[in-house]
CSV table of C-alpha atoms in Angstrom, one decimal:
chain,number,residue,atom,x,y,z
A,1,UNK,CA,-5.2,29.3,-4.1
A,2,UNK,CA,-4.7,25.7,-3.3
A,3,UNK,CA,-5.6,23.1,-5.9
A,4,UNK,CA,-6.1,19.3,-5.6
A,5,UNK,CA,-9.4,18.3,-6.9
A,6,UNK,CA,-11.2,14.8,-7.1
A,7,UNK,CA,-10.4,14.3,-10.9
A,8,UNK,CA,-6.5,14.7,-10.5
A,9,UNK,CA,-5.9,13.1,-7.2
A,10,UNK,CA,-3.0,10.3,-7.1
A,11,UNK,CA,-4.8,7.5,-4.8
A,12,UNK,CA,-2.9,5.1,-3.0
A,13,UNK,CA,-3.9,2.5,-5.7
A,14,UNK,CA,-2.3,5.0,-8.3
A,15,UNK,CA,1.0,5.2,-6.4
A,16,UNK,CA,0.6,1.3,-6.3
A,17,UNK,CA,0.6,1.2,-10.2
A,18,UNK,CA,2.7,4.3,-10.7
A,19,UNK,CA,2.5,4.7,-14.5
A,20,UNK,CA,6.1,6.7,-14.7
A,21,UNK,CA,7.8,4.0,-12.6
A,22,UNK,CA,6.6,1.2,-14.7
A,23,UNK,CA,7.8,2.9,-17.7
A,24,UNK,CA,11.2,3.8,-16.3
A,25,UNK,CA,11.6,0.4,-15.0
A,26,UNK,CA,11.3,-1.0,-18.6
A,27,UNK,CA,13.8,1.5,-20.0
A,28,UNK,CA,17.1,-0.8,-20.5
A,29,UNK,CA,19.1,2.5,-21.9
A,30,UNK,CA,18.4,4.1,-18.7
A,31,UNK,CA,19.1,3.5,-14.9
A,32,UNK,CA,16.1,4.3,-12.6
A,33,UNK,CA,18.0,5.0,-9.6
A,34,UNK,CA,15.2,6.1,-7.3
A,35,UNK,CA,12.3,8.2,-6.2
A,36,UNK,CA,12.3,11.3,-4.1
A,37,UNK,CA,9.2,12.0,-2.3
A,38,UNK,CA,8.9,15.9,-1.8
A,39,UNK,CA,5.7,17.0,0.3
A,40,UNK,CA,4.0,20.0,-0.5
A,41,UNK,CA,4.7,22.7,2.3
A,42,UNK,CA,2.5,25.5,3.6
A,43,UNK,CA,5.0,28.4,3.9
A,44,UNK,CA,7.1,29.6,1.2
A,45,UNK,CA,10.2,29.4,3.1
A,46,UNK,CA,9.7,25.7,3.7
A,47,UNK,CA,8.8,25.3,-0.2
A,48,UNK,CA,12.3,26.5,-0.9
A,49,UNK,CA,14.0,24.4,1.8
A,50,UNK,CA,12.5,21.3,0.8
A,51,UNK,CA,13.0,21.9,-2.9
A,52,UNK,CA,16.8,22.7,-2.2
A,53,UNK,CA,17.1,19.4,-0.1
A,54,UNK,CA,15.5,17.6,-3.2
A,55,UNK,CA,18.1,19.2,-5.5
A,56,UNK,CA,20.9,17.9,-3.1
A,57,UNK,CA,19.6,14.5,-2.9
A,58,UNK,CA,19.3,14.0,-6.7
A,59,UNK,CA,22.9,15.5,-7.1
A,60,UNK,CA,24.1,12.7,-4.2
A,61,UNK,CA,22.2,10.0,-6.3
A,62,UNK,CA,24.5,11.4,-9.4
A,63,UNK,CA,21.2,11.8,-11.4
A,64,UNK,CA,21.7,12.7,-15.0
A,65,UNK,CA,18.0,13.7,-15.6
A,66,UNK,CA,14.8,13.9,-13.6
A,67,UNK,CA,11.0,13.7,-14.2
A,68,UNK,CA,8.7,15.7,-11.7
A,69,UNK,CA,5.4,14.8,-11.2
A,70,UNK,CA,2.5,16.4,-9.2
A,71,UNK,CA,-1.2,15.9,-8.6
A,72,UNK,CA,-1.9,19.6,-7.5
A,73,UNK,CA,-2.0,23.0,-9.0
A,74,UNK,CA,-2.0,26.7,-7.9
A,75,UNK,CA,-0.1,27.0,-4.6
A,76,UNK,CA,1.3,23.7,-5.0
A,77,UNK,CA,3.0,24.5,-8.3
A,78,UNK,CA,5.1,26.8,-6.3
A,79,UNK,CA,6.9,23.6,-4.8
A,80,UNK,CA,6.7,22.1,-8.2
A,81,UNK,CA,8.8,24.8,-10.0
A,82,UNK,CA,11.0,25.4,-7.1
A,83,UNK,CA,12.2,21.6,-7.4
A,84,UNK,CA,12.9,21.9,-11.2
A,85,UNK,CA,14.7,25.0,-10.7
A,86,UNK,CA,16.9,23.3,-8.0
A,87,UNK,CA,17.6,20.2,-10.1
A,88,UNK,CA,18.5,22.7,-12.9
A,89,UNK,CA,21.1,24.8,-10.9
A,90,UNK,CA,22.7,21.3,-9.9
A,91,UNK,CA,23.1,20.6,-13.7
A,92,UNK,CA,20.2,18.0,-13.7
A,93,UNK,CA,17.5,18.5,-16.6
A,94,UNK,CA,13.9,17.9,-15.5
A,95,UNK,CA,10.6,17.4,-17.3
A,96,UNK,CA,7.7,18.1,-15.4
A,97,UNK,CA,4.1,16.1,-15.4
A,98,UNK,CA,1.2,18.0,-14.0
A,99,UNK,CA,-2.5,19.0,-14.6
A,100,UNK,CA,-2.5,22.2,-16.5
A,101,UNK,CA,-5.6,22.5,-18.8
A,102,UNK,CA,-7.3,25.8,-18.4
A,103,UNK,CA,-7.5,26.0,-14.7
A,104,UNK,CA,-4.1,24.7,-13.5
A,105,UNK,CA,-1.8,27.1,-15.5
A,106,UNK,CA,1.4,27.8,-13.4
A,107,UNK,CA,1.2,30.5,-11.0
A,108,UNK,CA,4.9,31.1,-11.3
A,109,UNK,CA,7.7,29.9,-13.3
A,110,UNK,CA,11.7,30.0,-13.8
A,111,UNK,CA,14.0,29.5,-16.8
A,112,UNK,CA,14.3,25.8,-16.0
A,113,UNK,CA,10.7,24.9,-16.4
A,114,UNK,CA,10.6,24.6,-20.2
A,115,UNK,CA,8.8,21.3,-20.6
A,116,UNK,CA,5.8,20.2,-18.8
A,117,UNK,CA,3.7,17.4,-19.8
A,118,UNK,CA,-0.2,18.2,-19.3
A,119,UNK,CA,-2.4,15.2,-18.2
A,120,UNK,CA,-5.5,17.1,-18.4
A,121,UNK,CA,-8.1,14.9,-20.1
A,122,UNK,CA,-11.1,16.8,-19.9
A,123,UNK,CA,-12.0,18.8,-23.0
A,124,UNK,CA,-13.2,21.6,-21.0
A,125,UNK,CA,-9.9,22.1,-19.7
A,126,UNK,CA,-11.1,22.4,-16.3
A,127,UNK,CA,-11.2,20.1,-13.1
A,128,UNK,CA,-14.2,18.0,-12.6
A,129,UNK,CA,-15.7,16.2,-9.3
A,130,UNK,CA,-15.1,12.8,-10.9
A,131,UNK,CA,-12.4,10.5,-9.4
A,132,UNK,CA,-9.9,9.7,-12.0
A,133,UNK,CA,-11.2,12.2,-14.8
A,134,UNK,CA,-7.8,13.6,-15.1
A,135,UNK,CA,-5.4,11.1,-14.0
A,136,UNK,CA,-1.8,10.8,-15.2
A,137,UNK,CA,-1.7,7.7,-17.6
A,138,UNK,CA,1.1,5.4,-19.3
A,139,UNK,CA,0.9,7.4,-22.3
A,140,UNK,CA,1.8,10.7,-20.2
A,141,UNK,CA,4.5,8.7,-18.6
A,142,UNK,CA,6.0,7.5,-21.8
A,143,UNK,CA,5.9,11.1,-23.6
A,144,UNK,CA,7.8,12.5,-20.5
A,145,UNK,CA,10.5,9.8,-20.7
A,146,UNK,CA,11.0,10.5,-24.5
A,147,UNK,CA,11.3,14.3,-23.8
A,148,UNK,CA,13.6,13.7,-21.1
A,149,UNK,CA,16.0,11.6,-23.2
A,150,UNK,CA,16.1,14.5,-25.6
A,151,UNK,CA,16.4,16.9,-23.1
A,152,UNK,CA,19.6,15.2,-21.7
A,153,UNK,CA,21.1,14.9,-25.2
A,154,UNK,CA,20.8,18.7,-25.3
A,155,UNK,CA,22.4,19.3,-21.9
A,156,UNK,CA,25.3,16.9,-23.0
A,157,UNK,CA,24.3,13.9,-20.7
A,158,UNK,CA,25.5,11.2,-22.6
A,159,UNK,CA,26.0,7.4,-21.7
A,160,UNK,CA,29.3,5.9,-21.9
A,161,UNK,CA,30.6,4.4,-25.1
A,162,UNK,CA,30.6,1.0,-23.7
A,163,UNK,CA,28.1,0.4,-20.9
A,164,UNK,CA,28.9,-2.6,-18.7
A,165,UNK,CA,25.7,-4.8,-18.3
A,166,UNK,CA,23.5,-4.7,-15.5
A,167,UNK,CA,23.3,-5.9,-11.7
A,168,UNK,CA,19.8,-6.7,-10.1
A,169,UNK,CA,20.0,-4.9,-6.7
A,170,UNK,CA,16.5,-6.0,-5.3
A,171,UNK,CA,13.9,-8.4,-6.6
A,172,UNK,CA,10.2,-8.1,-5.7
A,173,UNK,CA,7.8,-10.9,-6.7
A,174,UNK,CA,4.0,-10.1,-6.8
A,175,UNK,CA,1.9,-13.1,-6.8
A,176,UNK,CA,-1.7,-12.1,-8.0
A,177,UNK,CA,-4.7,-14.2,-7.0
A,178,UNK,CA,-7.9,-13.6,-9.0
A,179,UNK,CA,-10.7,-13.1,-6.9
A,180,UNK,CA,-14.2,-14.1,-8.8
A,181,UNK,CA,-16.5,-13.7,-6.0
A,182,UNK,CA,-16.6,-11.3,-2.5
A,183,UNK,CA,-19.4,-12.4,-0.2
A,184,UNK,CA,-20.2,-12.2,3.7
A,185,UNK,CA,-19.9,-15.2,6.0
A,186,UNK,CA,-19.0,-16.4,9.5
A,187,UNK,CA,-15.4,-15.8,9.1
A,188,UNK,CA,-12.9,-14.0,6.8
A,189,UNK,CA,-11.3,-16.6,4.2
A,190,UNK,CA,-9.7,-16.6,0.8
A,191,UNK,CA,-10.2,-19.7,-1.0
A,192,UNK,CA,-10.6,-20.9,-4.7
A,193,UNK,CA,-11.1,-17.5,-5.9
A,194,UNK,CA,-13.8,-16.4,-3.2
A,195,UNK,CA,-13.1,-13.8,-0.6
A,196,UNK,CA,-15.4,-14.3,2.4
A,197,UNK,CA,-15.7,-11.4,4.8
A,198,UNK,CA,-16.9,-11.9,8.5
A,199,UNK,CA,-20.1,-10.1,9.2
A,200,UNK,CA,-19.7,-7.5,11.5
A,201,UNK,CA,-15.8,-7.5,11.2
A,202,UNK,CA,-15.9,-3.4,11.4
A,203,UNK,CA,-17.5,-3.6,15.1
A,204,UNK,CA,-14.5,-4.4,16.9
A,205,UNK,CA,-12.7,-1.5,15.2
A,206,UNK,CA,-15.3,1.1,16.0
A,207,UNK,CA,-14.9,0.5,19.7
A,208,UNK,CA,-11.4,1.8,19.5
A,209,UNK,CA,-12.1,5.4,18.0
A,210,UNK,CA,-14.1,8.2,19.4
A,211,UNK,CA,-13.7,10.1,16.1
A,212,UNK,CA,-16.0,7.9,13.8
A,213,UNK,CA,-19.6,7.4,14.5
A,214,UNK,CA,-20.1,4.4,12.3
A,215,UNK,CA,-18.4,2.5,9.6
A,216,UNK,CA,-20.5,0.5,6.8
A,217,UNK,CA,-19.1,-2.4,4.7
A,218,UNK,CA,-20.5,-2.9,1.5
A,219,UNK,CA,-19.9,-5.3,-1.4
A,220,UNK,CA,-20.5,-3.6,-4.8
A,221,UNK,CA,-20.5,-5.8,-7.8
A,222,UNK,CA,-19.3,-4.9,-11.2
A,223,UNK,CA,-21.9,-2.6,-13.2
A,224,UNK,CA,-23.9,-2.2,-10.0
A,225,UNK,CA,-22.7,1.5,-9.5
A,226,UNK,CA,-26.2,3.4,-9.9
A,227,UNK,CA,-26.3,4.3,-6.1
A,228,UNK,CA,-25.3,7.5,-4.0
A,229,UNK,CA,-21.8,7.4,-2.4
A,230,UNK,CA,-20.2,10.1,-0.1
A,231,UNK,CA,-17.0,11.9,-1.1
A,232,UNK,CA,-14.0,9.6,-1.9
A,233,UNK,CA,-11.1,9.5,0.4
A,234,UNK,CA,-9.2,6.9,-1.3
A,235,UNK,CA,-8.6,3.6,-3.3
A,236,UNK,CA,-6.5,1.0,-2.2
A,237,UNK,CA,-5.4,-2.4,-3.2
A,238,UNK,CA,-5.4,-5.5,-1.1
A,239,UNK,CA,-1.9,-6.9,-0.7
A,240,UNK,CA,-0.1,-8.4,2.0
A,241,UNK,CA,3.8,-9.4,2.6
A,242,UNK,CA,4.8,-13.1,2.9
A,243,UNK,CA,8.2,-12.6,2.6
A,244,UNK,CA,10.7,-9.7,3.1
A,245,UNK,CA,10.0,-6.1,3.6
A,246,UNK,CA,8.6,-3.5,1.4
A,247,UNK,CA,10.2,-3.5,-2.1
A,248,UNK,CA,11.6,-7.0,-1.9
A,249,UNK,CA,10.8,-10.7,-1.4
A,250,UNK,CA,7.0,-11.5,-2.0
A,251,UNK,CA,3.6,-10.0,-1.8
A,252,UNK,CA,0.3,-11.5,-2.3
A,253,UNK,CA,-2.1,-9.5,-4.1
A,254,UNK,CA,-5.8,-9.9,-4.7
A,255,UNK,CA,-7.1,-8.8,-8.3
A,256,UNK,CA,-10.5,-8.6,-9.0
A,257,UNK,CA,-11.3,-6.5,-5.9
A,258,UNK,CA,-10.6,-2.9,-5.0
A,259,UNK,CA,-11.0,-1.1,-1.8
A,260,UNK,CA,-12.9,2.1,-1.9
A,261,UNK,CA,-13.2,4.5,1.2
A,262,UNK,CA,-15.8,7.3,1.3
A,263,UNK,CA,-17.1,9.4,4.1
A,264,UNK,CA,-19.5,12.2,5.3
A,265,UNK,CA,-19.7,14.2,8.6
A,266,UNK,CA,-22.7,13.7,11.1
A,267,UNK,CA,-25.2,16.3,11.7
A,268,UNK,CA,-23.6,19.0,9.3
A,269,UNK,CA,-23.4,16.6,6.4
A,270,UNK,CA,-20.1,18.1,5.5
A,271,UNK,CA,-18.4,15.9,2.5
A,272,UNK,CA,-14.6,15.8,3.5
A,273,UNK,CA,-12.6,17.2,0.4
A,274,UNK,CA,-10.0,19.9,-0.5
A,275,UNK,CA,-11.3,21.4,-3.5
A,276,UNK,CA,-14.6,20.0,-4.8
A,277,UNK,CA,-16.0,16.8,-3.1
A,278,UNK,CA,-16.9,13.8,-5.1
A,279,UNK,CA,-20.1,12.7,-3.5
A,280,UNK,CA,-22.9,11.6,-5.9
A,281,UNK,CA,-24.1,8.6,-8.0
A,282,UNK,CA,-21.1,6.4,-8.2
A,283,UNK,CA,-21.2,5.4,-11.9
A,284,UNK,CA,-21.1,9.4,-12.5
A,285,UNK,CA,-18.4,10.2,-9.9
A,286,UNK,CA,-15.6,7.9,-11.0
A,287,UNK,CA,-13.9,7.0,-14.2
A,288,UNK,CA,-13.1,3.5,-14.1
A,289,UNK,CA,-10.1,1.5,-15.6
A,290,UNK,CA,-7.4,4.4,-14.6
A,291,UNK,CA,-4.3,3.7,-12.7
A,292,UNK,CA,-5.9,5.1,-9.3
A,293,UNK,CA,-9.3,3.6,-9.8
A,294,UNK,CA,-11.1,0.3,-10.0
A,295,UNK,CA,-11.3,-1.7,-13.1
A,296,UNK,CA,-15.2,-2.0,-14.7
A,297,UNK,CA,-14.6,-5.6,-13.9
A,298,UNK,CA,-13.8,-5.3,-10.1
A,299,UNK,CA,-15.8,-6.0,-7.2
A,300,UNK,CA,-15.6,-2.9,-5.0
A,301,UNK,CA,-15.3,-3.5,-1.1
A,302,UNK,CA,-16.6,-0.1,-0.1
A,303,UNK,CA,-15.9,1.2,3.2
A,304,UNK,CA,-18.1,4.1,4.2
A,305,UNK,CA,-17.5,6.4,7.5
A,306,UNK,CA,-19.9,8.6,9.4
A,307,UNK,CA,-17.5,10.9,11.2
A,308,UNK,CA,-18.4,12.7,14.5
A,309,UNK,CA,-19.7,16.1,13.6
A,310,UNK,CA,-16.3,18.4,13.1
A,311,UNK,CA,-14.1,15.4,12.7
A,312,UNK,CA,-14.6,15.1,8.8
A,313,UNK,CA,-12.6,18.3,8.5
A,314,UNK,CA,-9.9,17.6,10.9
A,315,UNK,CA,-6.5,15.6,10.3
A,316,UNK,CA,-7.1,13.4,13.2
A,317,UNK,CA,-10.5,12.4,11.8
A,318,UNK,CA,-9.2,11.4,8.3
A,319,UNK,CA,-6.2,9.6,9.8
A,320,UNK,CA,-8.7,7.6,12.0
A,321,UNK,CA,-10.6,6.5,8.9
A,322,UNK,CA,-7.7,5.3,7.1
A,323,UNK,CA,-6.2,3.6,10.2
A,324,UNK,CA,-9.8,1.8,10.7
A,325,UNK,CA,-9.7,0.7,7.1
A,326,UNK,CA,-6.5,-0.9,7.3
A,327,UNK,CA,-7.4,-2.6,10.5
A,328,UNK,CA,-10.1,-4.3,8.6
A,329,UNK,CA,-7.9,-4.9,5.8
A,330,UNK,CA,-5.5,-6.7,8.2
A,331,UNK,CA,-8.1,-9.5,8.8
A,332,UNK,CA,-8.3,-10.0,5.2
A,333,UNK,CA,-4.3,-10.0,4.9
A,334,UNK,CA,-4.4,-12.7,8.0
A,335,UNK,CA,-6.4,-15.1,5.5
A,336,UNK,CA,-4.0,-14.2,2.6
A,337,UNK,CA,-0.9,-15.5,4.0
A,338,UNK,CA,-1.4,-19.2,2.7
A,339,UNK,CA,-3.2,-19.3,-0.6
A,340,UNK,CA,-2.0,-22.8,-1.6
A,341,UNK,CA,-5.3,-24.0,-3.1
A,342,UNK,CA,-5.4,-21.1,-5.6
A,343,UNK,CA,-3.5,-20.6,-8.8
A,344,UNK,CA,-1.8,-17.1,-9.2
A,345,UNK,CA,0.1,-15.5,-11.8
A,346,UNK,CA,3.3,-13.9,-11.0
A,347,UNK,CA,5.0,-10.6,-11.9
A,348,UNK,CA,8.6,-9.4,-11.1
A,349,UNK,CA,10.1,-6.3,-10.3
A,350,UNK,CA,13.6,-5.3,-10.3
A,351,UNK,CA,15.8,-2.5,-9.0
A,352,UNK,CA,18.6,-2.5,-11.5
A,353,UNK,CA,22.2,-0.9,-11.7
A,354,UNK,CA,23.3,-0.3,-15.3
A,355,UNK,CA,26.9,1.0,-15.0
A,356,UNK,CA,27.6,3.5,-17.9
A,357,UNK,CA,23.7,4.2,-18.6
A,358,UNK,CA,22.1,7.8,-17.6
A,359,UNK,CA,20.7,7.7,-14.2
A,360,UNK,CA,17.3,9.1,-13.8
A,361,UNK,CA,15.4,9.9,-10.8
A,362,UNK,CA,11.5,10.4,-10.3
A,363,UNK,CA,10.6,13.2,-7.9
A,364,UNK,CA,6.9,12.8,-6.6
A,365,UNK,CA,5.6,16.2,-5.5
A,366,UNK,CA,2.6,14.8,-3.2
A,367,UNK,CA,0.4,16.1,-0.6
A,368,UNK,CA,1.8,17.4,2.6
A,369,UNK,CA,-0.3,19.9,4.3
A,370,UNK,CA,-2.4,17.7,6.5
A,371,UNK,CA,-6.2,17.2,6.7
A,372,UNK,CA,-7.5,16.3,3.4
A,373,UNK,CA,-4.1,16.7,1.7
A,374,UNK,CA,-1.4,14.5,3.3
A,375,UNK,CA,0.7,11.5,2.5
A,376,UNK,CA,2.4,8.8,4.6
A,377,UNK,CA,5.3,6.5,3.8
A,378,UNK,CA,6.6,3.2,4.8
A,379,UNK,CA,3.4,1.4,6.0
A,380,UNK,CA,3.6,-2.1,7.6
A,381,UNK,CA,1.8,-3.6,4.8
A,382,UNK,CA,1.6,-2.6,1.0
A,383,UNK,CA,-0.8,0.2,0.2
A,384,UNK,CA,-1.6,0.4,4.0
A,385,UNK,CA,-1.6,3.1,6.5
A,386,UNK,CA,-0.6,1.6,10.0
A,387,UNK,CA,3.0,2.1,11.0
A,388,UNK,CA,3.6,4.8,8.3
A,389,UNK,CA,4.9,8.3,8.9
A,390,UNK,CA,3.0,11.3,7.7
A,391,UNK,CA,5.0,13.9,5.6
A,392,UNK,CA,3.6,16.7,7.4
A,393,UNK,CA,4.8,15.6,10.9
A,394,UNK,CA,8.3,15.4,9.3
A,395,UNK,CA,7.8,18.9,7.9
A,396,UNK,CA,7.9,17.4,4.4
A,397,UNK,CA,11.5,16.8,4.5
A,398,UNK,CA,12.3,14.8,1.1
A,399,UNK,CA,12.3,10.9,1.4
A,400,UNK,CA,14.0,8.7,-1.1
A,401,UNK,CA,12.5,5.1,-1.9
A,402,UNK,CA,13.5,2.6,-4.4
A,403,UNK,CA,11.3,2.1,-7.6
A,404,UNK,CA,10.3,-1.3,-6.0
A,405,UNK,CA,9.4,0.1,-2.9
A,406,UNK,CA,7.0,2.2,-4.7
A,407,UNK,CA,5.5,-0.7,-6.6
A,408,UNK,CA,5.0,-2.3,-3.3
A,409,UNK,CA,2.7,0.1,-1.8
A,410,UNK,CA,5.3,2.1,0.3
A,411,UNK,CA,3.1,5.6,-0.4
A,412,UNK,CA,-0.5,5.9,1.0
A,413,UNK,CA,-2.7,9.1,0.0
A,414,UNK,CA,-4.9,10.6,2.7
A,415,UNK,CA,-7.0,12.4,0.3
């Protein structure tokens, strides 16, 4: 049995706001020296192979401890426990973070899987079709970090008696521009807190794809969520690079507005999903104010896809939807590069070396099976899809990214 349902899915927005990365970056008595992305594989041999590679990478990174986070269960837990075992064999203690509850109990285990933080939030202990209902939170992340410190102590992983300061390796500045109104107009602009979208901006995009029959763009105001939506494909931020590459330099980010992708297949009415689709009345099918979902005060830019019959259940069809959404966002990003007339707040993220402190890595066990369960990395723009590489196409070979790259949208979920 494979398990990744709507309530536990880590959307692109969730990775962009990764609770574990945020907590680890603030830990002054640890060195957060990187993130290993380990894709879930289909065959057992590949599960073992990628887990072994992850263990060797962590060893090469001189990790003293690790946190292993996953948003799947059932078959996916094989990858999860294999990674923790391979870390343990290398002398690296690890804490797991996973949905467990009643439904997601481990299908296998080993002697190194002794501490798992369960981020189930549903009182029934079962999955739901509500996006964000069982999301990993800041509290789960803080609990995992505290448990890891204790486990490292027990394994004899001590910091040096005299740590020798710190060095900033990479600096990322995020300029946040508050959007108070979203409307349609003659051209796409961002000015004085208003995002204006060109009417018919999706028409040119549709001409270039044969897998999508239609694409509808809708502006959803806060609190106006009492209407039907098709199954959720993703939530995305609206951000663009203005200087440097992903993980450094400057990024402009619009706040107060979040992108929501949904879709359904023509003729059959098939709702794209892995386990359980999330179509229904929006206010009942999403839990707001989570790391991976919009705030209740956000305007939602809703992009809905009608797939050609059969394409809502193919990898190419799902990829085409994410490609089309990112093309649409590129028009907005073009208007975001010069926002001199708008005030902004600023947040800075730093990758920091702390000699003498214990080194910790985060392992993200993410989708890598294709179709409705895949992940891509290193897009051209923060949280985007264009230019990225699919994990399935690389046979889920583990990839290393910096903490700053995670916070700058280097991971895109095709869920």
